[in-house]
PDB file of C-alpha atoms in Angstrom:
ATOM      1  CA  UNK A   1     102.676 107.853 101.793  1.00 94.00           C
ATOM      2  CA  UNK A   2      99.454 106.294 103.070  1.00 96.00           C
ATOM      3  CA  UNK A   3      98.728 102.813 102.786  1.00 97.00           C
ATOM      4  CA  UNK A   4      95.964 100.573 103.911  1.00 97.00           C
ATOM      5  CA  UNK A   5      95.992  97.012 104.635  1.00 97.00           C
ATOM      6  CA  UNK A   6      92.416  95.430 104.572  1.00 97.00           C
ATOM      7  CA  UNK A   7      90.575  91.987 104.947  1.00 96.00           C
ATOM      8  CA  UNK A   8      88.240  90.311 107.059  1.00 95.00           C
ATOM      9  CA  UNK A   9      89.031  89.148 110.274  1.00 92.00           C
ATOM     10  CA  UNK A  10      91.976  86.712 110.676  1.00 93.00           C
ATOM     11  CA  UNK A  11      92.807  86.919 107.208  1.00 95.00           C
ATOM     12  CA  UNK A  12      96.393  88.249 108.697  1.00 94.00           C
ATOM     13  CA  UNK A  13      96.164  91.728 108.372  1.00 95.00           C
ATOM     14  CA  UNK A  14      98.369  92.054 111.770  1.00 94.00           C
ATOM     15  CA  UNK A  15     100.754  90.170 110.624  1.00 95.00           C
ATOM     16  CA  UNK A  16     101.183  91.629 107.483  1.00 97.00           C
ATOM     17  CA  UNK A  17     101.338  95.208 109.368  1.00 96.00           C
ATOM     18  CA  UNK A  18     104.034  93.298 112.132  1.00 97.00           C
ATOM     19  CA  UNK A  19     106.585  92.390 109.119  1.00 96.00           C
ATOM     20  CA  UNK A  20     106.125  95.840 107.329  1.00 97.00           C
ATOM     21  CA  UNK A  21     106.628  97.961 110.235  1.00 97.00           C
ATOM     22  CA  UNK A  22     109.657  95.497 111.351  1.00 97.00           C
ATOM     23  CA  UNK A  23     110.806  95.645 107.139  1.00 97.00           C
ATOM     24  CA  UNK A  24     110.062  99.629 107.066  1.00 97.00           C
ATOM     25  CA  UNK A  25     111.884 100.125 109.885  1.00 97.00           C
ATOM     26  CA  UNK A  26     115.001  98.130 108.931  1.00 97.00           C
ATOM     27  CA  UNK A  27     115.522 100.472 105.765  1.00 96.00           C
ATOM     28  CA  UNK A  28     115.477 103.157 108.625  1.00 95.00           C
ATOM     29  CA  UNK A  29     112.117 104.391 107.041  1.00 96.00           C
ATOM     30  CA  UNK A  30     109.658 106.307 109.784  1.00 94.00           C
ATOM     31  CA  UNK A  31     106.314 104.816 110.382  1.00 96.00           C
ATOM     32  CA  UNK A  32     103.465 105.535 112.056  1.00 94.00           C
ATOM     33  CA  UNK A  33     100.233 102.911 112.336  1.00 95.00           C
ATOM     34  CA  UNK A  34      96.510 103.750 112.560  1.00 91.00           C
ATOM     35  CA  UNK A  35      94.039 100.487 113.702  1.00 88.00           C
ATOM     36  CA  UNK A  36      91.251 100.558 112.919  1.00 84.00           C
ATOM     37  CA  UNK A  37      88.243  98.935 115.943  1.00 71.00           C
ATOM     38  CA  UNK A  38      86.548  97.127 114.305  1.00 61.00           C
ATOM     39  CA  UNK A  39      84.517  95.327 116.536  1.00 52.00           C
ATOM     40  CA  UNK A  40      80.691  96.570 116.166  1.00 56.00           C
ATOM     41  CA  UNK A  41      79.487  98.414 119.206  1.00 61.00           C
ATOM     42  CA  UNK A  42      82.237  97.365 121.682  1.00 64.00           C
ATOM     43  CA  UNK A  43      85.133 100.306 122.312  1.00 58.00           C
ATOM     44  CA  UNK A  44      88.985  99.672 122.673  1.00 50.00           C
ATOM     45  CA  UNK A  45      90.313  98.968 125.696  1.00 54.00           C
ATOM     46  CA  UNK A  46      91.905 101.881 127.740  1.00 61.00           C
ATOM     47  CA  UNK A  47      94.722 100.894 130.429  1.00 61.00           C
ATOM     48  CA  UNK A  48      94.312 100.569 133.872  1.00 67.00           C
ATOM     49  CA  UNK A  49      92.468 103.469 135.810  1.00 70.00           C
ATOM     50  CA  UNK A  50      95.344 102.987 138.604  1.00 73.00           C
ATOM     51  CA  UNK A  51      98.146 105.108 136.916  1.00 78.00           C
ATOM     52  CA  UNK A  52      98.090 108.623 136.988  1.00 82.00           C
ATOM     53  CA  UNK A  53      97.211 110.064 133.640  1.00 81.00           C
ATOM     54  CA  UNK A  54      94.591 107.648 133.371  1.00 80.00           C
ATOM     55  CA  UNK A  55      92.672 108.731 136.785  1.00 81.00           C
ATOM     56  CA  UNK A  56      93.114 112.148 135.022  1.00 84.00           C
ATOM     57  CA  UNK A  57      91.003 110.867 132.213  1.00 80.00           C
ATOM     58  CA  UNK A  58      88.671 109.206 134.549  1.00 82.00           C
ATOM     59  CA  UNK A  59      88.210 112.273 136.387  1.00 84.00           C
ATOM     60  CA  UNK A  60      86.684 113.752 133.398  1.00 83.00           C
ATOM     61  CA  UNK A  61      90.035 115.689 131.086  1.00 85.00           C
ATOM     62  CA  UNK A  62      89.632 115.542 128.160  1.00 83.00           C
ATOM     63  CA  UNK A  63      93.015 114.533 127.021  1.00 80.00           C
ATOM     64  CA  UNK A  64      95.364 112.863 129.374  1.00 82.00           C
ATOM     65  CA  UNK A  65      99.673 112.438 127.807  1.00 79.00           C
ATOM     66  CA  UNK A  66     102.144 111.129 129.714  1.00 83.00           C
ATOM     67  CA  UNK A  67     105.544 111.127 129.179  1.00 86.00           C
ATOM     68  CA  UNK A  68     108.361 108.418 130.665  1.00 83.00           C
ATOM     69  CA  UNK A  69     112.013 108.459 128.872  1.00 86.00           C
ATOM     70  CA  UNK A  70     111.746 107.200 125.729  1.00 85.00           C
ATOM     71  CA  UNK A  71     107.887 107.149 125.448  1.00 82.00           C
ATOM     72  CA  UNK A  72     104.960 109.061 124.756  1.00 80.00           C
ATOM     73  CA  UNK A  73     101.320 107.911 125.556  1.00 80.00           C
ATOM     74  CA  UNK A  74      98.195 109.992 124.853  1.00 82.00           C
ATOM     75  CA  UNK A  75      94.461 109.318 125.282  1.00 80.00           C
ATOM     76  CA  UNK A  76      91.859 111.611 123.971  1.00 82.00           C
ATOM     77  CA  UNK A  77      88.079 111.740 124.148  1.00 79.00           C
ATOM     78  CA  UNK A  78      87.035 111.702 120.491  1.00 77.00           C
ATOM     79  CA  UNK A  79      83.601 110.953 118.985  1.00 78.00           C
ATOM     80  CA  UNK A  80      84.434 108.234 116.211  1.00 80.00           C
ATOM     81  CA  UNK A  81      86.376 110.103 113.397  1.00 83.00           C
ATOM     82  CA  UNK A  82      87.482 109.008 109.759  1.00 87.00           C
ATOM     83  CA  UNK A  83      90.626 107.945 108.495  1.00 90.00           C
ATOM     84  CA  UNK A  84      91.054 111.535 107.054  1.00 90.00           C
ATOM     85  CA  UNK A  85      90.245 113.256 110.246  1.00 88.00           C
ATOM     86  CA  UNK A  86      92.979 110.720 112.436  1.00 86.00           C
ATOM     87  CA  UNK A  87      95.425 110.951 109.880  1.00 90.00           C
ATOM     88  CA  UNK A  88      95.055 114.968 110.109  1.00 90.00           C
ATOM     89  CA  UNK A  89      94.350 115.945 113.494  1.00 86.00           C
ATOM     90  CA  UNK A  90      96.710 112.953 116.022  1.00 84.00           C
ATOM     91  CA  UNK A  91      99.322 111.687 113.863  1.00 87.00           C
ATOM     92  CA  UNK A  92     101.717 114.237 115.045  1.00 82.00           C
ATOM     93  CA  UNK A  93     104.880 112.757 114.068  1.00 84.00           C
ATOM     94  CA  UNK A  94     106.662 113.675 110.536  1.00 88.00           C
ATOM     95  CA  UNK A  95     106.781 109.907 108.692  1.00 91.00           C
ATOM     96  CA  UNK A  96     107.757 108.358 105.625  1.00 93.00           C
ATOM     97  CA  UNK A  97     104.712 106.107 105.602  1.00 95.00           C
ATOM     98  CA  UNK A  98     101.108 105.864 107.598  1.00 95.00           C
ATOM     99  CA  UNK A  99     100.359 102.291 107.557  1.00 96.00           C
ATOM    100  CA  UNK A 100      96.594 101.749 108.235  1.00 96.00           C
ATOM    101  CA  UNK A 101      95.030  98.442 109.023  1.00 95.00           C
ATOM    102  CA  UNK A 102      91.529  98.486 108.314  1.00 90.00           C
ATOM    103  CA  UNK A 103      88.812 101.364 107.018  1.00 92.00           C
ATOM    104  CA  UNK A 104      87.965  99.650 103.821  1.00 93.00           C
ATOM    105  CA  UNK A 105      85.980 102.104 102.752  1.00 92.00           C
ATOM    106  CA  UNK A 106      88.667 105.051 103.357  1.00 94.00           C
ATOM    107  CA  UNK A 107      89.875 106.230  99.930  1.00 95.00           C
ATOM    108  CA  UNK A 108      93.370 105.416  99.755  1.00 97.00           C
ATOM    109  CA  UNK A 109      95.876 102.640  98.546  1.00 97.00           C
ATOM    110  CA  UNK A 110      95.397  99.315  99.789  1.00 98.00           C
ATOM    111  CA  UNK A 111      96.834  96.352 100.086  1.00 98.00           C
ATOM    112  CA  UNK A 112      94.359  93.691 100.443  1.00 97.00           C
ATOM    113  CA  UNK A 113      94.307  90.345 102.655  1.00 97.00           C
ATOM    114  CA  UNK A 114      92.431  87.292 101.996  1.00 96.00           C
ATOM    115  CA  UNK A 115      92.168  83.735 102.899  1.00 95.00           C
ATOM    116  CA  UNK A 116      90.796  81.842 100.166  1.00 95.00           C
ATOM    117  CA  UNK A 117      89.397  83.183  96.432  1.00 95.00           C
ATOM    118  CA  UNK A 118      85.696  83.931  97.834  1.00 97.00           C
ATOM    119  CA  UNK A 119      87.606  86.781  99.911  1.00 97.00           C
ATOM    120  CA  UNK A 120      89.633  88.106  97.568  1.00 96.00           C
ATOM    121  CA  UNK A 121      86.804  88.543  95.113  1.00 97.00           C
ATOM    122  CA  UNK A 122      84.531  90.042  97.847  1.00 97.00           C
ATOM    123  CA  UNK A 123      87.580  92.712  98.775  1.00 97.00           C
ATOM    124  CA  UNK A 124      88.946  93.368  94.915  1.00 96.00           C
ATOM    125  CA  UNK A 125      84.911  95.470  94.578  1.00 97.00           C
ATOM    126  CA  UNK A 126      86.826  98.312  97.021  1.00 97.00           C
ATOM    127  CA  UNK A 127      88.703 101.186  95.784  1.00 96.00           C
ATOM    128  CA  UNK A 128      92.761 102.065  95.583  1.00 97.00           C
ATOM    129  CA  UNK A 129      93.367  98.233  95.524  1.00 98.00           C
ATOM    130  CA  UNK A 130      97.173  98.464  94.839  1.00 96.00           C
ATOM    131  CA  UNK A 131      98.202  94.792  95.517  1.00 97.00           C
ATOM    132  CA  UNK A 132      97.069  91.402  96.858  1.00 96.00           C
ATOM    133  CA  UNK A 133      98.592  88.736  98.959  1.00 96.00           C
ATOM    134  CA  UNK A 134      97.761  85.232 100.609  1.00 95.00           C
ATOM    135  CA  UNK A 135      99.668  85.459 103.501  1.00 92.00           C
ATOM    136  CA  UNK A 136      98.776  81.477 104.090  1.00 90.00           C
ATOM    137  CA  UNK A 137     100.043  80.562 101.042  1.00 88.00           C
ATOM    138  CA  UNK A 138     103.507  82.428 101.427  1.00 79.00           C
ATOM    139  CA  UNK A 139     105.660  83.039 104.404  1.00 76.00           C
ATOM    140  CA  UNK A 140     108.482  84.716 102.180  1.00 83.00           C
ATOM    141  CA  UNK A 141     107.967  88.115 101.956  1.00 93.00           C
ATOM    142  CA  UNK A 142     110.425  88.757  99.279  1.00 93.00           C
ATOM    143  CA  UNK A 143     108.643  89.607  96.404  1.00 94.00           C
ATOM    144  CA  UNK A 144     105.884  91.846  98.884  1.00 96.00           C
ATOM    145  CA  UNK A 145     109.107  93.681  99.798  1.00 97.00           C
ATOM    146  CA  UNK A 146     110.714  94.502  96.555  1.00 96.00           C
ATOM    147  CA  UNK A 147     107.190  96.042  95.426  1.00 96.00           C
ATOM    148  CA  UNK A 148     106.719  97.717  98.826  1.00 97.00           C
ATOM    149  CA  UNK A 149     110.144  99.555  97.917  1.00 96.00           C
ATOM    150  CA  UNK A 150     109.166 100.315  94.809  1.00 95.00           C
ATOM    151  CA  UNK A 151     106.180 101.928  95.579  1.00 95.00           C
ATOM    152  CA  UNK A 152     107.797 104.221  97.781  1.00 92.00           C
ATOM    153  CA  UNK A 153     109.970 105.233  96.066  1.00 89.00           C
ATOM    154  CA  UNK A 154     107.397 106.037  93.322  1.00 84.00           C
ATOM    155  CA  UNK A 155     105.463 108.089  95.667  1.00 77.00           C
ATOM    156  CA  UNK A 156     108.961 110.267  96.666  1.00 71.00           C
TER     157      UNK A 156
END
């Protein structure tokens, strides 16, 4: 299952992905996340060009993995890709559930964020909109829960 969480910036869209990872994970579900940049012209932020793998990368490979004992790191040199193309091509793990934050335009399910009613009615005009929360208005994520479950299990 693929699901997006969208909304503009600081509408919570972290947080929301924080609990549902730490919620997914609890019902021993497997999940992998996808972020979108969305920052204009300015690119992520790699880590520091004084460990190893990363003075590979600097040195011009064009993918540079690392492995320690429990985890995996992996940067590769990619011209900007869609959802479709990331979901396909470097999720590599088998999951239960890709939780995306970002790519409104992307054509899949989405759970949208918003701050006040002028958001919500700007986000409800894109596609796949599957459910909508206030995350300011609610800290209990009960009833979010129950339907994320149920959705799930639909899609099983």
């Amino acid at each position: 299952m693929i699901l997006q969480i969208v909304g503009f910036k600081n509408s919570g869209k972290t947080t929301l992905m924080e609990h549902m990872v730490s919620f997914l994970k609890s019902q021993d579900y497997t999940v992998a996340t996808i972020k979108h940049h969305g920052h204009g012209q300015e690119d992520i932020a790699l880590q520091s060009d004084d460990v190893d793998h990363m003075k590979h990368f600097k040195a011009g490979a064009d993918q540079s993995i690392v492995q320690g004992t429990h985890f995996q790191q992996t940067v590769t040199r990619h011209n900007k890709q869609n959802l479709t193309q990331i979901i396909e091509k470097s999720v590599t793990i088998d999951t239960n559930i890709i939780l995306v934050e970002g790519f409104k335009q992307a054509d899949y399910d989405k759970v949208i964020v918003y701050k006040d009613e002028q958001q919500r009615r700007e986000l409800e005009q894109l596609s796949h909109i599957c459910y909508s929360i206030n995350i300011w208005e609610t800290k209990d994520f009960t009833t979010f829960d129950e339907w994320l479950l149920n959705r799930i299990k639909i899609e099983d």
